[in-house]
Amino acid sequence: MADFEWNVRPERASLRRAVRHALRDLDPGLRIVAEDFLSIRSRMDLLGVAEEGEIVSVRIGLGTSGEELLTRALADLAWLRPRAADLLKLVPGLGIEPSAEPRALLLSPDFDDETRAAVENLPLRTLELIGYRAYRQHGGLGVVLEPCKPRGAALRSPRRIGSEPEDPTRASRPTGFRTGLRDEDLRVEPEPDPRSGTPSSQN
Amino acid sequence: MPRDLADVLHYFLPELDDDPQPAADSEPGEPATVAARDAARGAAETAAGLAAPIEAPPDEPPAATRSPRSRAIETPPPLPILGIPSADRDVVRAALIWNLAVETARLGGRAIVLAPAVDEDSPLWPAPGTGPLGAELQLSPVHDLAELGRAAKALASDRGRRTRQGGAIFVRVPIQWIEADGPRSDVIDWWLVLTTAHRRDLAAATELAAAIDGRLERAEIGATIHGVSSIGEARGAFEHLARRCRDQRGLDLRSYGLLVDDLHVYRAIASQRPIGLAHPQAPATRALMDVASMLYEDARSRVLG
């Protein structure tokens, strides 16, 4: 069986987790603070606070039309806007800036032309479209994110991803293994030699 | 199950614990923190136009402004339960479980280790009760997986009510209880398999993951590779294990990093002192903190989701 598989059909919870991890690379300033939040009638997949203190709704399309995603994201913005100050009062530690306009990220395997055109009517960064492709490797689900480039505007993503999926055989391919450690963290610091007070070569 | 924003905001509310102005409509004897939280939440709901008129039950004081959401905030959900299979005399895994709990407590979470009372006379654990940084050890007189699961759920509900910071119940599950014949159940749905990178242990871990999947419904299984000396070694072992689990059982295994079995681990076991306190700069401590962070984060996600 192949180690790497495109075109998987992920379940929403797994997809949400994979997106959450992929967003760390795509937008390091975005802190996801909650999942599966009820907005007006439907659930935001992820809720985050970005670098400038703006609240960010993340909607992931999974068998959802672009129009539906767009409507829900716009509703999220309207729902979040009057609550920013209250959320700040309730949760000061999150770093919410009440004067910052909320934003929304829409993720979908593809967006149709009408959805793309509709988004261009909004102020820059209010609503961003991000394409995703899910893959499975070594048993783990991952996603490749590709921001949709608005006409006339440069990509703001710190990591630009090509329109074609990355070659899975490349050394930099994603892996399901997770750790926040580096090999240096696993090196044992030499303990002081009690006789001389200098680091011992043992240990 | 979806949750309303107001129902889960208490997970981010430690700052309000110091609010010196409790709400005027708080009940006598109600903790000031809850009153302050309700006041703030009430203000939020009012401003948001969300507050719905709720009829107070007849036996309640005239707290007409309180809504079901405030009650939800007063009764947080149970702590997530993490099952960790371990043999009865496995001192190393027991030490890793206890130290993961201590590191979770260090991160600010409520961490309780639950083990069967059969462990009482063994050298696996420190004395039951509250230990370093508030981490707890509880022994329960249970005799099978179902009883252990019920005890864990009761503990999770009880401790969940007392904490606003999240956390987890770490349950040592005897391996023979998982492998024993019995009906499928859902008593524990979040699992962590600890295995070394040796091929024989990885094969045993695959069998263990399969046994968990066969016995527990909706089980989400993660793995931590311990006893490694490099990240590459741990990565290779995890990928091997994940591939076997997927190919043989169709299981998606989640990675929870790596742990180091250096000399400090064994010293800490011998002295029954947490590694993170005895040797805060040791690689074993760094690795424990890393794994505990992942578990704590996922525990919070599980509650929020």
JSON list of N, CA and C in Angstrom, two decimals, chain A residues 2-6 8 134-143 167-177, chain B residues 238-239 242-243 246 251-253:
[
{"chain": "A", "resi": 2, "resn": "ALA", "atom": "N", "xyz": [0.49, 2.24, -0.74]},
{"chain": "A", "resi": 2, "resn": "ALA", "atom": "CA", "xyz": [1.30, 3.45, -0.84]},
{"chain": "A", "resi": 2, "resn": "ALA", "atom": "C", "xyz": [1.34, 4.18, 0.49]},
{"chain": "A", "resi": 3, "resn": "ASP", "atom": "N", "xyz": [2.50, 4.83, 0.73]},
{"chain": "A", "resi": 3, "resn": "ASP", "atom": "CA", "xyz": [2.63, 5.60, 1.95]},
{"chain": "A", "resi": 3, "resn": "ASP", "atom": "C", "xyz": [1.93, 6.94, 1.86]},
{"chain": "A", "resi": 4, "resn": "PHE", "atom": "N", "xyz": [1.71, 7.38, 0.64]},
{"chain": "A", "resi": 4, "resn": "PHE", "atom": "CA", "xyz": [1.20, 8.72, 0.44]},
{"chain": "A", "resi": 4, "resn": "PHE", "atom": "C", "xyz": [-0.01, 8.65, -0.48]},
{"chain": "A", "resi": 5, "resn": "GLU", "atom": "N", "xyz": [-1.07, 9.31, -0.07]},
{"chain": "A", "resi": 5, "resn": "GLU", "atom": "CA", "xyz": [-2.30, 9.19, -0.84]},
{"chain": "A", "resi": 5, "resn": "GLU", "atom": "C", "xyz": [-3.00, 10.54, -0.91]},
{"chain": "A", "resi": 6, "resn": "TRP", "atom": "N", "xyz": [-3.24, 10.98, -2.14]},
{"chain": "A", "resi": 6, "resn": "TRP", "atom": "CA", "xyz": [-4.05, 12.17, -2.34]},
{"chain": "A", "resi": 6, "resn": "TRP", "atom": "C", "xyz": [-5.50, 11.74, -2.44]},
{"chain": "A", "resi": 8, "resn": "VAL", "atom": "N", "xyz": [-8.09, 11.88, -0.55]},
{"chain": "A", "resi": 8, "resn": "VAL", "atom": "CA", "xyz": [-8.74, 11.18, 0.54]},
{"chain": "A", "resi": 8, "resn": "VAL", "atom": "C", "xyz": [-10.05, 11.90, 0.87]},
{"chain": "A", "resi": 134, "resn": "ALA", "atom": "N", "xyz": [-6.26, 17.62, 0.76]},
{"chain": "A", "resi": 134, "resn": "ALA", "atom": "CA", "xyz": [-5.99, 16.70, 1.88]},
{"chain": "A", "resi": 134, "resn": "ALA", "atom": "C", "xyz": [-5.20, 15.52, 1.36]},
{"chain": "A", "resi": 135, "resn": "TYR", "atom": "N", "xyz": [-4.33, 15.03, 2.20]},
{"chain": "A", "resi": 135, "resn": "TYR", "atom": "CA", "xyz": [-3.57, 13.84, 1.85]},
{"chain": "A", "resi": 135, "resn": "TYR", "atom": "C", "xyz": [-3.45, 12.98, 3.09]},
{"chain": "A", "resi": 136, "resn": "ARG", "atom": "N", "xyz": [-3.10, 11.75, 2.86]},
{"chain": "A", "resi": 136, "resn": "ARG", "atom": "CA", "xyz": [-2.85, 10.86, 3.98]},
{"chain": "A", "resi": 136, "resn": "ARG", "atom": "C", "xyz": [-1.47, 10.25, 3.79]},
{"chain": "A", "resi": 137, "resn": "GLN", "atom": "N", "xyz": [-0.69, 10.32, 4.84]},
{"chain": "A", "resi": 137, "resn": "GLN", "atom": "CA", "xyz": [0.66, 9.78, 4.76]},
{"chain": "A", "resi": 137, "resn": "GLN", "atom": "C", "xyz": [1.01, 9.08, 6.06]},
{"chain": "A", "resi": 138, "resn": "HIS", "atom": "N", "xyz": [1.46, 7.88, 5.95]},
{"chain": "A", "resi": 138, "resn": "HIS", "atom": "CA", "xyz": [1.82, 7.10, 7.14]},
{"chain": "A", "resi": 138, "resn": "HIS", "atom": "C", "xyz": [0.71, 7.12, 8.16]},
{"chain": "A", "resi": 139, "resn": "GLY", "atom": "N", "xyz": [-0.49, 7.05, 7.69]},
{"chain": "A", "resi": 139, "resn": "GLY", "atom": "CA", "xyz": [-1.62, 6.97, 8.60]},
{"chain": "A", "resi": 139, "resn": "GLY", "atom": "C", "xyz": [-2.13, 8.30, 9.09]},
{"chain": "A", "resi": 140, "resn": "GLY", "atom": "N", "xyz": [-1.40, 9.37, 8.84]},
{"chain": "A", "resi": 140, "resn": "GLY", "atom": "CA", "xyz": [-1.82, 10.68, 9.34]},
{"chain": "A", "resi": 140, "resn": "GLY", "atom": "C", "xyz": [-2.46, 11.51, 8.24]},
{"chain": "A", "resi": 141, "resn": "LEU", "atom": "N", "xyz": [-3.43, 12.32, 8.63]},
{"chain": "A", "resi": 141, "resn": "LEU", "atom": "CA", "xyz": [-4.09, 13.21, 7.67]},
{"chain": "A", "resi": 141, "resn": "LEU", "atom": "C", "xyz": [-3.40, 14.57, 7.69]},
{"chain": "A", "resi": 142, "resn": "GLY", "atom": "N", "xyz": [-3.13, 15.10, 6.53]},
{"chain": "A", "resi": 142, "resn": "GLY", "atom": "CA", "xyz": [-2.54, 16.43, 6.44]},
{"chain": "A", "resi": 142, "resn": "GLY", "atom": "C", "xyz": [-3.21, 17.20, 5.32]},
{"chain": "A", "resi": 143, "resn": "VAL", "atom": "N", "xyz": [-2.96, 18.49, 5.28]},
{"chain": "A", "resi": 143, "resn": "VAL", "atom": "CA", "xyz": [-3.50, 19.30, 4.20]},
{"chain": "A", "resi": 143, "resn": "VAL", "atom": "C", "xyz": [-2.42, 20.23, 3.67]},
{"chain": "A", "resi": 167, "resn": "ASP", "atom": "N", "xyz": [5.75, 17.37, -4.56]},
{"chain": "A", "resi": 167, "resn": "ASP", "atom": "CA", "xyz": [6.19, 16.01, -4.82]},
{"chain": "A", "resi": 167, "resn": "ASP", "atom": "C", "xyz": [6.32, 15.27, -3.50]},
{"chain": "A", "resi": 168, "resn": "PRO", "atom": "N", "xyz": [5.54, 14.24, -3.30]},
{"chain": "A", "resi": 168, "resn": "PRO", "atom": "CA", "xyz": [5.58, 13.56, -2.01]},
{"chain": "A", "resi": 168, "resn": "PRO", "atom": "C", "xyz": [6.90, 12.86, -1.74]},
{"chain": "A", "resi": 169, "resn": "THR", "atom": "N", "xyz": [7.71, 12.69, -2.75]},
{"chain": "A", "resi": 169, "resn": "THR", "atom": "CA", "xyz": [8.98, 11.99, -2.51]},
{"chain": "A", "resi": 169, "resn": "THR", "atom": "C", "xyz": [10.07, 12.94, -2.06]},
{"chain": "A", "resi": 170, "resn": "ARG", "atom": "N", "xyz": [9.76, 14.24, -2.05]},
{"chain": "A", "resi": 170, "resn": "ARG", "atom": "CA", "xyz": [10.79, 15.19, -1.63]},
{"chain": "A", "resi": 170, "resn": "ARG", "atom": "C", "xyz": [11.07, 15.05, -0.14]},
{"chain": "A", "resi": 171, "resn": "ALA", "atom": "N", "xyz": [12.29, 15.41, 0.22]},
{"chain": "A", "resi": 171, "resn": "ALA", "atom": "CA", "xyz": [12.67, 15.23, 1.61]},
{"chain": "A", "resi": 171, "resn": "ALA", "atom": "C", "xyz": [11.85, 16.09, 2.56]},
{"chain": "A", "resi": 172, "resn": "SER", "atom": "N", "xyz": [11.31, 17.21, 2.04]},
{"chain": "A", "resi": 172, "resn": "SER", "atom": "CA", "xyz": [10.58, 18.11, 2.91]},
{"chain": "A", "resi": 172, "resn": "SER", "atom": "C", "xyz": [9.10, 17.75, 3.01]},
{"chain": "A", "resi": 173, "resn": "ARG", "atom": "N", "xyz": [8.74, 16.57, 2.57]},
{"chain": "A", "resi": 173, "resn": "ARG", "atom": "CA", "xyz": [7.34, 16.20, 2.58]},
{"chain": "A", "resi": 173, "resn": "ARG", "atom": "C", "xyz": [6.81, 16.19, 4.02]},
{"chain": "A", "resi": 174, "resn": "PRO", "atom": "N", "xyz": [5.54, 16.50, 4.17]},
{"chain": "A", "resi": 174, "resn": "PRO", "atom": "CA", "xyz": [4.98, 16.53, 5.50]},
{"chain": "A", "resi": 174, "resn": "PRO", "atom": "C", "xyz": [4.90, 15.13, 6.11]},
{"chain": "A", "resi": 175, "resn": "THR", "atom": "N", "xyz": [4.92, 15.09, 7.41]},
{"chain": "A", "resi": 175, "resn": "THR", "atom": "CA", "xyz": [4.84, 13.81, 8.09]},
{"chain": "A", "resi": 175, "resn": "THR", "atom": "C", "xyz": [3.86, 13.90, 9.23]},
{"chain": "A", "resi": 176, "resn": "GLY", "atom": "N", "xyz": [3.31, 12.77, 9.61]},
{"chain": "A", "resi": 176, "resn": "GLY", "atom": "CA", "xyz": [2.37, 12.77, 10.71]},
{"chain": "A", "resi": 176, "resn": "GLY", "atom": "C", "xyz": [3.04, 12.87, 12.06]},
{"chain": "A", "resi": 177, "resn": "PHE", "atom": "N", "xyz": [4.35, 12.68, 12.07]},
{"chain": "A", "resi": 177, "resn": "PHE", "atom": "CA", "xyz": [5.06, 12.73, 13.35]},
{"chain": "A", "resi": 177, "resn": "PHE", "atom": "C", "xyz": [5.12, 14.17, 13.86]},
{"chain": "B", "resi": 238, "resn": "PHE", "atom": "N", "xyz": [7.72, 6.08, 14.58]},
{"chain": "B", "resi": 238, "resn": "PHE", "atom": "CA", "xyz": [6.30, 6.43, 14.50]},
{"chain": "B", "resi": 238, "resn": "PHE", "atom": "C", "xyz": [5.75, 6.13, 13.11]},
{"chain": "B", "resi": 239, "resn": "GLU", "atom": "N", "xyz": [6.52, 6.50, 12.10]},
{"chain": "B", "resi": 239, "resn": "GLU", "atom": "CA", "xyz": [6.03, 6.26, 10.73]},
{"chain": "B", "resi": 239, "resn": "GLU", "atom": "C", "xyz": [5.84, 4.77, 10.47]},
{"chain": "B", "resi": 242, "resn": "ALA", "atom": "N", "xyz": [2.67, 3.84, 12.45]},
{"chain": "B", "resi": 242, "resn": "ALA", "atom": "CA", "xyz": [1.47, 4.39, 11.83]},
{"chain": "B", "resi": 242, "resn": "ALA", "atom": "C", "xyz": [1.13, 3.65, 10.55]},
{"chain": "B", "resi": 243, "resn": "ARG", "atom": "N", "xyz": [2.17, 3.29, 9.79]},
{"chain": "B", "resi": 243, "resn": "ARG", "atom": "CA", "xyz": [1.94, 2.57, 8.54]},
{"chain": "B", "resi": 243, "resn": "ARG", "atom": "C", "xyz": [1.36, 1.18, 8.82]},
{"chain": "B", "resi": 246, "resn": "ARG", "atom": "N", "xyz": [-2.23, 1.49, 9.88]},
{"chain": "B", "resi": 246, "resn": "ARG", "atom": "CA", "xyz": [-3.14, 1.82, 8.77]},
{"chain": "B", "resi": 246, "resn": "ARG", "atom": "C", "xyz": [-3.30, 0.63, 7.84]},
{"chain": "B", "resi": 251, "resn": "LEU", "atom": "N", "xyz": [-6.29, 2.07, 10.83]},
{"chain": "B", "resi": 251, "resn": "LEU", "atom": "CA", "xyz": [-6.30, 3.03, 11.93]},
{"chain": "B", "resi": 251, "resn": "LEU", "atom": "C", "xyz": [-5.46, 4.26, 11.60]},
{"chain": "B", "resi": 252, "resn": "ASP", "atom": "N", "xyz": [-6.00, 5.41, 11.92]},
{"chain": "B", "resi": 252, "resn": "ASP", "atom": "CA", "xyz": [-5.21, 6.64, 11.82]},
{"chain": "B", "resi": 252, "resn": "ASP", "atom": "C", "xyz": [-4.59, 6.92, 13.18]},
{"chain": "B", "resi": 253, "resn": "LEU", "atom": "N", "xyz": [-3.30, 6.81, 13.24]},
{"chain": "B", "resi": 253, "resn": "LEU", "atom": "CA", "xyz": [-2.60, 7.00, 14.51]},
{"chain": "B", "resi": 253, "resn": "LEU", "atom": "C", "xyz": [-2.14, 8.44, 14.61]}
]
